[in-house]
CSV table of C-alpha atoms and ligand atoms in Angstrom, one decimal:
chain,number,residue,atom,x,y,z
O,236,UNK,CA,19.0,-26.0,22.7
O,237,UNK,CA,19.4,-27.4,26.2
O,238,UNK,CA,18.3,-26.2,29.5
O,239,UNK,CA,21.7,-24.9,30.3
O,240,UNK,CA,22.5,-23.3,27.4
O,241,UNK,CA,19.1,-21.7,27.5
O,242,UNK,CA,19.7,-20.5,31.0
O,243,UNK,CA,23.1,-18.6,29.8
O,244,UNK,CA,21.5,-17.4,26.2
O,245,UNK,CA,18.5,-15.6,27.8
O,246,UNK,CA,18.7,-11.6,28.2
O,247,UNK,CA,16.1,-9.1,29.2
O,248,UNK,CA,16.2,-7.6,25.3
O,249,UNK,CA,14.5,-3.8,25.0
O,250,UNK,CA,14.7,-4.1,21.1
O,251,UNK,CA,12.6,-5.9,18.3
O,252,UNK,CA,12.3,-6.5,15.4
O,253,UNK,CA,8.8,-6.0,13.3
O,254,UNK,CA,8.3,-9.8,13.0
O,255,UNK,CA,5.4,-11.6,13.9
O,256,UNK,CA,4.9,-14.6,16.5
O,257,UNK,CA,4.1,-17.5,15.3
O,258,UNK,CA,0.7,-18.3,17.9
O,259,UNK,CA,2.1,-22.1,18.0
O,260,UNK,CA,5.0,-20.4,19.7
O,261,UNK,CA,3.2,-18.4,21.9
O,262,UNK,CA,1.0,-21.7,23.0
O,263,UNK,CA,4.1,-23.6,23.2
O,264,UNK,CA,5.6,-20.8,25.7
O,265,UNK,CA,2.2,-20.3,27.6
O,266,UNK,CA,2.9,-24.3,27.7
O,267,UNK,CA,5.8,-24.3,29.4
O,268,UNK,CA,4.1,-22.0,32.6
O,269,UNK,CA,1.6,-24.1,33.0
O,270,UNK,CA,4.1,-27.4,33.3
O,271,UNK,CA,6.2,-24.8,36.6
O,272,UNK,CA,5.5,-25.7,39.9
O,273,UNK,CA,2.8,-24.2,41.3
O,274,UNK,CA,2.1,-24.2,45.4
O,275,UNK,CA,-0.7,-27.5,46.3
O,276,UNK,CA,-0.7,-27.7,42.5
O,277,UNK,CA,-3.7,-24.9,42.3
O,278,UNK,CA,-2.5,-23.8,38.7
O,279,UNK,CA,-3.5,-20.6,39.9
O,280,UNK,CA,-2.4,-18.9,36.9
O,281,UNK,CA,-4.4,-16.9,33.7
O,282,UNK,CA,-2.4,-15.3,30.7
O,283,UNK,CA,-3.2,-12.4,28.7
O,284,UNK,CA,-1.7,-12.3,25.5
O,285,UNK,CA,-1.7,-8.9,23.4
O,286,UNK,CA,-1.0,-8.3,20.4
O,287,UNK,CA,-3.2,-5.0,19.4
O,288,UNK,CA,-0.7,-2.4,18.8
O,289,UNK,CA,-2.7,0.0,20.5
O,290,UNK,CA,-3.1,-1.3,23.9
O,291,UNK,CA,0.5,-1.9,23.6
O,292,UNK,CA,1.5,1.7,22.9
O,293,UNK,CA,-0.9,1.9,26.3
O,294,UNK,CA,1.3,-0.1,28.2
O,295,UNK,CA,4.5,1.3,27.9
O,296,UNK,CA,2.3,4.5,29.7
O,297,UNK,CA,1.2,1.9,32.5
O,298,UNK,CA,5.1,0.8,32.4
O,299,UNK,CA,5.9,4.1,33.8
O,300,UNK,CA,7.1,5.5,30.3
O,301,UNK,CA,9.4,2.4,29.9
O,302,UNK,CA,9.0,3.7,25.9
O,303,UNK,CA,10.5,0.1,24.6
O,304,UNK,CA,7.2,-1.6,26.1
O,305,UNK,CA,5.2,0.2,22.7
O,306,UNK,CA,7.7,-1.5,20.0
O,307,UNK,CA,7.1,-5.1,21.5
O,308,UNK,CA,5.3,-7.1,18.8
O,309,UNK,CA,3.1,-9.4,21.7
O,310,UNK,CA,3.2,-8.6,25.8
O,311,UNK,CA,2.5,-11.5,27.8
O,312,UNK,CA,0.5,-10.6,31.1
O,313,UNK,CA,0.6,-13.0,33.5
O,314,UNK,CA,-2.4,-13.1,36.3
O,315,UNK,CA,-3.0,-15.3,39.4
O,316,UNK,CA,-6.5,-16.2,40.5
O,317,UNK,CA,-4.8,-15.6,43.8
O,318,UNK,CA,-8.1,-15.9,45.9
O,319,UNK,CA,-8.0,-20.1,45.0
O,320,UNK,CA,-4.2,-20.1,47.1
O,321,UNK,CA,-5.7,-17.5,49.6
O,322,UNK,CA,-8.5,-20.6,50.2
O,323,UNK,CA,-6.1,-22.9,50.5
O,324,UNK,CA,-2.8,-21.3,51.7
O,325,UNK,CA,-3.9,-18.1,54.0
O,326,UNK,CA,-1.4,-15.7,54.6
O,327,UNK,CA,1.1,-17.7,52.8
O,328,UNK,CA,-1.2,-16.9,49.7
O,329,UNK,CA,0.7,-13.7,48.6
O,330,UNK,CA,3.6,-15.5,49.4
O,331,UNK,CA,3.5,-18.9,47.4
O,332,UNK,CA,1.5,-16.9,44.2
O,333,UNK,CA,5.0,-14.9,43.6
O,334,UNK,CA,7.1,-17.7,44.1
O,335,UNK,CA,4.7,-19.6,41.4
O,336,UNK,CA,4.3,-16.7,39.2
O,337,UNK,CA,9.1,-16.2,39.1
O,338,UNK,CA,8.7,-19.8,38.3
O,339,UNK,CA,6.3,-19.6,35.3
O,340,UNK,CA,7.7,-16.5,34.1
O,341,UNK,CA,11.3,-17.8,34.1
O,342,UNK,CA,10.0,-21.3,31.9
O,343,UNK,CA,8.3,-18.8,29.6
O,344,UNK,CA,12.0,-16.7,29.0
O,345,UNK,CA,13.6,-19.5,28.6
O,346,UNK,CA,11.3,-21.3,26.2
O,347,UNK,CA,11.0,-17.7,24.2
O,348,UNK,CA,15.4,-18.0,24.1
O,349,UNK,CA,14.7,-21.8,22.5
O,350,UNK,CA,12.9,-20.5,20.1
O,351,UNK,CA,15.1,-17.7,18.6
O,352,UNK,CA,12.9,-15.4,20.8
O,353,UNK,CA,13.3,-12.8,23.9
O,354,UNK,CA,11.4,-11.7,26.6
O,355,UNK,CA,11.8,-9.1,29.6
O,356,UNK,CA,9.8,-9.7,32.3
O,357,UNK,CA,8.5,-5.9,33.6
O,358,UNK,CA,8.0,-5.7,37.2
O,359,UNK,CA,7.6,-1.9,37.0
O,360,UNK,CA,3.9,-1.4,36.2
O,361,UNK,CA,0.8,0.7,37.5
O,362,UNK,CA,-1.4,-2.5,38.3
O,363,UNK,CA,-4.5,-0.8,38.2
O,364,UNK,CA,-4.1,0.5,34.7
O,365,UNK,CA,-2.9,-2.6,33.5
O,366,UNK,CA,-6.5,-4.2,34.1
O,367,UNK,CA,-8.1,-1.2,33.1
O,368,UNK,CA,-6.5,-1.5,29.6
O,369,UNK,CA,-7.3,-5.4,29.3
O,370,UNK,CA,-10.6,-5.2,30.9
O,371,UNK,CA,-8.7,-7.6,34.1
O,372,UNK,CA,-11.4,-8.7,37.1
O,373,UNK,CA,-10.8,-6.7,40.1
O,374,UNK,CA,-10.2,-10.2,42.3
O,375,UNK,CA,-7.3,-11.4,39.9
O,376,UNK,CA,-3.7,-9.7,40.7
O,377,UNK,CA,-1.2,-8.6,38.0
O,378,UNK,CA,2.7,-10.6,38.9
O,379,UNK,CA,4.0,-9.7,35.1
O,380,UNK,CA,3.9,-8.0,32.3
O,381,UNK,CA,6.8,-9.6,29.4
O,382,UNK,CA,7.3,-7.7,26.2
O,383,UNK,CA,8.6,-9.7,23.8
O,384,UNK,CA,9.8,-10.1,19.9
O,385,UNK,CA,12.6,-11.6,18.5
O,386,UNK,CA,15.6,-9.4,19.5
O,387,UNK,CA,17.1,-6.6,16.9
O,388,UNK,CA,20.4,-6.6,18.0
O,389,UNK,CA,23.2,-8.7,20.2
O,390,UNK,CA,22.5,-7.5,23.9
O,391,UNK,CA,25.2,-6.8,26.2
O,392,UNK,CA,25.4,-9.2,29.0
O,393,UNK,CA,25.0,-8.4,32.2
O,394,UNK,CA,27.5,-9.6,34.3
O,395,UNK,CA,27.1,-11.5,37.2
O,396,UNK,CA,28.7,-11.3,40.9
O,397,UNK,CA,31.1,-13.7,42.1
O,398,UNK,CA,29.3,-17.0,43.3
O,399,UNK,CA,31.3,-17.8,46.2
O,400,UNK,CA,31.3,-14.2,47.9
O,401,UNK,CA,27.6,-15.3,48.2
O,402,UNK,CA,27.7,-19.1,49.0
O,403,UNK,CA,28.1,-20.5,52.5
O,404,UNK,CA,28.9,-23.8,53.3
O,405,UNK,CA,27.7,-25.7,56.2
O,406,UNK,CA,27.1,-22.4,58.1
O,407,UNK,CA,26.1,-18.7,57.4
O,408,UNK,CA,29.4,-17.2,56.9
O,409,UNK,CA,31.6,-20.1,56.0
O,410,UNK,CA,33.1,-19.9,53.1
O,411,UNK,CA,33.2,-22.6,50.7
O,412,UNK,CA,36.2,-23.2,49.2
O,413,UNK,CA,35.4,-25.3,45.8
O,414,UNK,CA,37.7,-24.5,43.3
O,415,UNK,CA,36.1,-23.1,40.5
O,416,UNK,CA,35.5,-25.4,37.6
O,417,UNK,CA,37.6,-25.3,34.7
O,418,UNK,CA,34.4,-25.1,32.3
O,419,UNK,CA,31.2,-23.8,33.6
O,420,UNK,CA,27.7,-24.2,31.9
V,231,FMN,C1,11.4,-8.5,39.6
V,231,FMN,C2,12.0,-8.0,38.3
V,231,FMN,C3,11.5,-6.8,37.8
V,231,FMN,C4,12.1,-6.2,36.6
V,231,FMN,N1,11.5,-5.1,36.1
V,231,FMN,C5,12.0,-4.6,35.0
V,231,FMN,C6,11.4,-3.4,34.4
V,231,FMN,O1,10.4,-2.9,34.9
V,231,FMN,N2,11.9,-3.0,33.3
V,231,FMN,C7,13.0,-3.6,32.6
V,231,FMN,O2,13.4,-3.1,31.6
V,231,FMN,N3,13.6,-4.7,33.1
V,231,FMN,C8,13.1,-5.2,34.3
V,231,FMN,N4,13.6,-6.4,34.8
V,231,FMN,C9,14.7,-7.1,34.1
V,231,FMN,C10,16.1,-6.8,34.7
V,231,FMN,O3,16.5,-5.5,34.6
V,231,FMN,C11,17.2,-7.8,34.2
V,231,FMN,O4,16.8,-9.1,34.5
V,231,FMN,C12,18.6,-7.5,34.7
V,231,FMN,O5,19.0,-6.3,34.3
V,231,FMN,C13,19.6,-8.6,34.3
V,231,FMN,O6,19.6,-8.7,32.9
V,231,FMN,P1,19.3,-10.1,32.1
V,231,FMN,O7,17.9,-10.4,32.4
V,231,FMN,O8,19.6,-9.8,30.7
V,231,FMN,O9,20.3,-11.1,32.7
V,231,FMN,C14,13.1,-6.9,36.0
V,231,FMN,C15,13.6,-8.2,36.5
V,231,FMN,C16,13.0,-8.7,37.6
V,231,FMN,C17,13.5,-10.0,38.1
């Protein structure tokens, strides 16, 4: 599967099926965060993978009783030694760990969708009990928390806006009049 294709196949899926992960995929998907940009090249990022059915039952508590969360076979929790950009970057530190942490998240979803997989990224967590289920350092910060499994059933697609009501050209406000192309990605 190409990039592209990838791109269009991926859905946020809230259903699995009881099959395990193959741990080469998981390192394979952990893989492709580490190869995302990340700001001065700090590789600020950790990962916490879970399997334990447990402390995945837990989570869909710390989810704010998101219920799916318990019937995901692995969560992926993503963490940013944020302190090493805080050193380097200052205030921008918050800033630049986000922007590394969507970027990493989003190579992760879309190598999951390669492999037959999917993944929703939950932003909707209670931080705090997050690291006090996986045991998490105070000084590291939580940016995501993605239940995942190969999906049960065909997902509904979300659909998108239209992207010239939200693309200017030249100048805020101008519209830009491409014609749209007879086959899209
Ligand atoms: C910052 C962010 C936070 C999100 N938080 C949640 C969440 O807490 N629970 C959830 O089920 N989906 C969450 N999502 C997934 C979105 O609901 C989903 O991406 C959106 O509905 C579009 O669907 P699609 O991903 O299948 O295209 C989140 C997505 C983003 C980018």
């Amino acid at each position: 599967m190409d990039v592209l294709e990838a791109i269009k196949k991926r859905r946020s899926v809230r259903a699995f099926k009881d099959q395990k992960i193959d741990d080469d995929i998981l390192f394979n998907v952990l893989e492709s965060a580490l190869w995302a940009p990340s700001a001065g090249n700090v590789q600020d990022k950790e990962f916490v993978i879970v399997k334990d059915k447990e402390k995945i039952r837990k989570f869909a508590d710390a989810c704010y009783e998101q219920v799916w969360v318990a019937k995901a076979p692995v969560i992926i929790v993503l963490l940013s030694k944020i302190n090493l950009l805080r050193m380097k970057f200052g205030d921008r530190a918050e800033l630049y760990a986000s922007l590394s942490a969507g970027m990493a998240i989003q190579n992760m979803l879309l190598s999951l969708t390669a492999y037959g997989l999917q993944g929703t990224h939950v932003g909707l967590y209670d931080e705090e009990e997050v690291k006090r289920i996986l045991k998490i350092p105070e000084d590291k910060k939580v940016y995501s928390v993605i239940a995942l499994g190969y999906p049960r059933e065909e997902t509904i697609v979300p659909k998108r806006i239209d992207l010239k009501s939200i693309t200017f050209f030249d100048k805020y406000g101008e519209k830009w009049v491409k014609q749209v192309p007879k086959k899209t990605y």
